[in-house]
Coordinates of C-alpha atoms in Angstrom, one line a residue:
M1 CA -53.9 47.4 71.9
Y2 CA -51.6 50.5 71.6
N3 CA -52.8 53.6 69.9
T4 CA -49.9 54.8 67.7
T5 CA -51.9 57.4 65.8
K6 CA -51.7 60.0 68.6
G7 CA -48.0 60.4 68.4
D8 CA -44.7 58.8 67.7
F9 CA -43.7 56.7 70.7
L10 CA -40.0 56.7 69.5
K11 CA -39.8 60.5 69.2
E12 CA -37.4 60.8 72.1
F13 CA -34.8 58.9 70.0
D14 CA -35.0 61.6 67.3
E15 CA -34.2 64.4 69.7
V16 CA -30.6 65.8 69.4
V17 CA -28.9 66.0 72.8
V18 CA -26.0 68.5 72.7
P19 CA -24.1 69.3 75.9
P20 CA -24.1 73.0 77.0
S21 CA -21.4 75.2 75.5
V22 CA -18.4 76.2 77.7
D23 CA -18.4 79.6 79.3
K24 CA -16.6 82.7 78.0
G25 CA -13.6 82.2 80.4
V26 CA -12.8 78.8 78.9
R27 CA -13.2 80.3 75.4
L28 CA -10.9 83.1 76.3
A29 CA -8.3 80.6 77.5
N30 CA -8.6 78.6 74.3
Y31 CA -8.2 81.8 72.3
L32 CA -5.1 83.0 74.1
I33 CA -3.3 79.7 73.9
D34 CA -4.1 79.1 70.3
Y35 CA -3.4 82.8 69.4
I36 CA 0.1 82.5 70.8
L37 CA 0.7 79.1 69.2
S38 CA -0.6 80.1 65.8
Y39 CA 1.9 83.0 65.7
L40 CA 4.7 80.6 66.8
F41 CA 3.6 78.2 64.1
G42 CA 3.6 81.1 61.6
F43 CA 7.1 82.2 62.8
L44 CA 8.4 78.7 62.3
V45 CA 6.9 78.4 58.8
A46 CA 8.2 81.9 57.9
L47 CA 11.7 81.0 59.1
C48 CA 11.7 77.8 57.1
L49 CA 10.6 79.7 54.0
V50 CA 13.2 82.4 54.4
L51 CA 16.0 79.9 55.0
S52 CA 14.8 77.9 51.9
V53 CA 14.6 81.0 49.6
S54 CA 17.9 82.3 50.9
A55 CA 19.6 79.0 50.1
I56 CA 18.3 79.3 46.6
N57 CA 18.9 83.0 46.0
P58 CA 20.9 84.8 48.7
Y59 CA 20.1 88.2 47.4
F60 CA 16.3 87.8 47.5
G61 CA 16.1 88.8 51.2
T62 CA 18.2 91.9 50.8
R63 CA 16.1 93.3 48.0
L64 CA 12.9 92.5 50.0
L65 CA 14.2 94.2 53.1
D66 CA 14.9 97.4 51.2
D67 CA 11.2 98.1 50.7
E68 CA 9.6 98.3 54.2
G69 CA 6.0 98.7 52.8
T70 CA 6.2 95.5 50.7
L71 CA 7.8 93.6 53.6
N72 CA 4.9 94.7 56.0
L73 CA 2.3 93.8 53.4
L74 CA 3.8 90.4 52.8
G75 CA 4.1 89.8 56.5
Y76 CA 0.5 90.7 57.1
L77 CA -0.8 88.5 54.2
F78 CA 1.4 85.7 55.3
F79 CA 0.0 85.7 58.9
L80 CA -3.5 86.2 57.6
G81 CA -3.2 82.8 55.8
I82 CA -1.2 81.0 58.5
R83 CA -3.7 81.5 61.3
P84 CA -6.5 79.7 59.5
L85 CA -4.0 77.0 58.4
Y86 CA -3.2 76.4 62.1
Y87 CA -6.9 75.8 62.9
V88 CA -7.6 73.8 59.7
L89 CA -4.7 71.4 60.4
L90 CA -5.4 70.9 64.1
E91 CA -9.2 70.9 64.2
G92 CA -9.4 68.9 61.0
L93 CA -7.0 66.2 61.9
T94 CA -8.1 65.9 65.6
K95 CA -11.9 66.2 65.0
G96 CA -12.3 69.6 66.7
R97 CA -9.3 69.9 69.0
T98 CA -6.6 72.5 69.1
V99 CA -3.8 72.8 71.7
G100 CA -5.9 75.3 73.6
K101 CA -8.8 72.9 73.6
L102 CA -6.6 70.1 74.8
V103 CA -5.4 72.2 77.7
T104 CA -9.0 73.1 78.7
A105 CA -10.4 69.6 77.9
T106 CA -12.8 70.9 75.4
V107 CA -13.8 70.0 71.8
A108 CA -15.6 71.8 68.9
I109 CA -18.6 69.9 67.6
R110 CA -21.4 70.6 65.2
T111 CA -24.6 72.0 66.7
D112 CA -26.3 68.6 66.0
G113 CA -23.9 67.0 68.4
K114 CA -21.8 65.2 65.7
P115 CA -18.0 65.6 65.2
L116 CA -16.8 68.3 62.9
E117 CA -16.5 67.7 59.2
W118 CA -14.0 69.4 56.9
G119 CA -16.6 71.9 55.8
N120 CA -17.2 73.0 59.4
V121 CA -13.4 73.1 60.0
F122 CA -12.8 75.4 57.0
A123 CA -15.7 77.6 57.9
R124 CA -14.5 78.0 61.5
A125 CA -10.9 78.7 60.5
Y126 CA -11.5 81.2 57.7
S127 CA -14.3 83.1 59.5
R128 CA -11.7 84.0 62.1
I129 CA -9.9 86.3 59.7
V130 CA -13.0 88.6 59.5
P131 CA -12.2 91.9 61.2
F132 CA -13.5 92.2 64.7
E133 CA -14.5 88.5 64.8
T134 CA -12.6 88.2 68.0
F135 CA -15.0 90.6 69.7
S136 CA -18.1 88.6 68.5
G137 CA -17.4 86.2 71.4
L138 CA -18.5 88.9 73.8
G139 CA -22.1 88.3 72.7
Q140 CA -23.8 84.9 72.6
A141 CA -21.7 82.7 70.3
P142 CA -18.7 83.8 68.3
W143 CA -19.3 84.3 64.6
H144 CA -17.0 81.4 63.7
D145 CA -19.4 79.2 65.7
Q146 CA -22.5 80.7 64.2
W147 CA -21.3 80.7 60.6
S148 CA -20.1 77.1 60.8
N149 CA -23.0 75.7 62.9
T150 CA -20.6 74.6 65.6
T151 CA -20.1 75.0 69.4
V152 CA -17.4 74.2 71.9
V153 CA -18.2 71.8 74.8
Y154 CA -16.4 69.9 77.5
K155 CA -15.0 66.6 76.2
A156 CA -16.2 64.8 79.3
D157 CA -19.8 66.0 78.7
L158 CA -19.6 64.3 75.3
M159 CA -18.5 61.0 76.8
T160 CA -21.5 60.9 79.2
L161 CA -24.1 61.2 76.5

């Protein structure tokens, strides 16, 4: 007869197995690729907005360009909102992938090994606008990973689990 009172013999099935996080060099490559593409995305969205508004009111742009301070503030606020939108759309719709992650064959997952949910995606995206968040990656895990309970792993490592 088996003694099941000493311990749970199915305990190993409860353990969460998460592949190791990618190294800082891969994270830097992801960051640089996505940084450039998020600004390109922002430029294209801004261009579409400017063309649309100019078609409706041709004088809107000339009045806006007269005040350089307002134009700079609007540009800053616009790109502050566009960068998170880039990440929300890509990571949300592709379950943790961005163009940078596609190039490096990596994926963002939750720390419990499961795919990202929309809450994780929003937390990752909007924590990136915190000042100096970029430099948090020089330590252990970047703030956007810590605050959203996520990590970035190689896609191939996920497939072998």
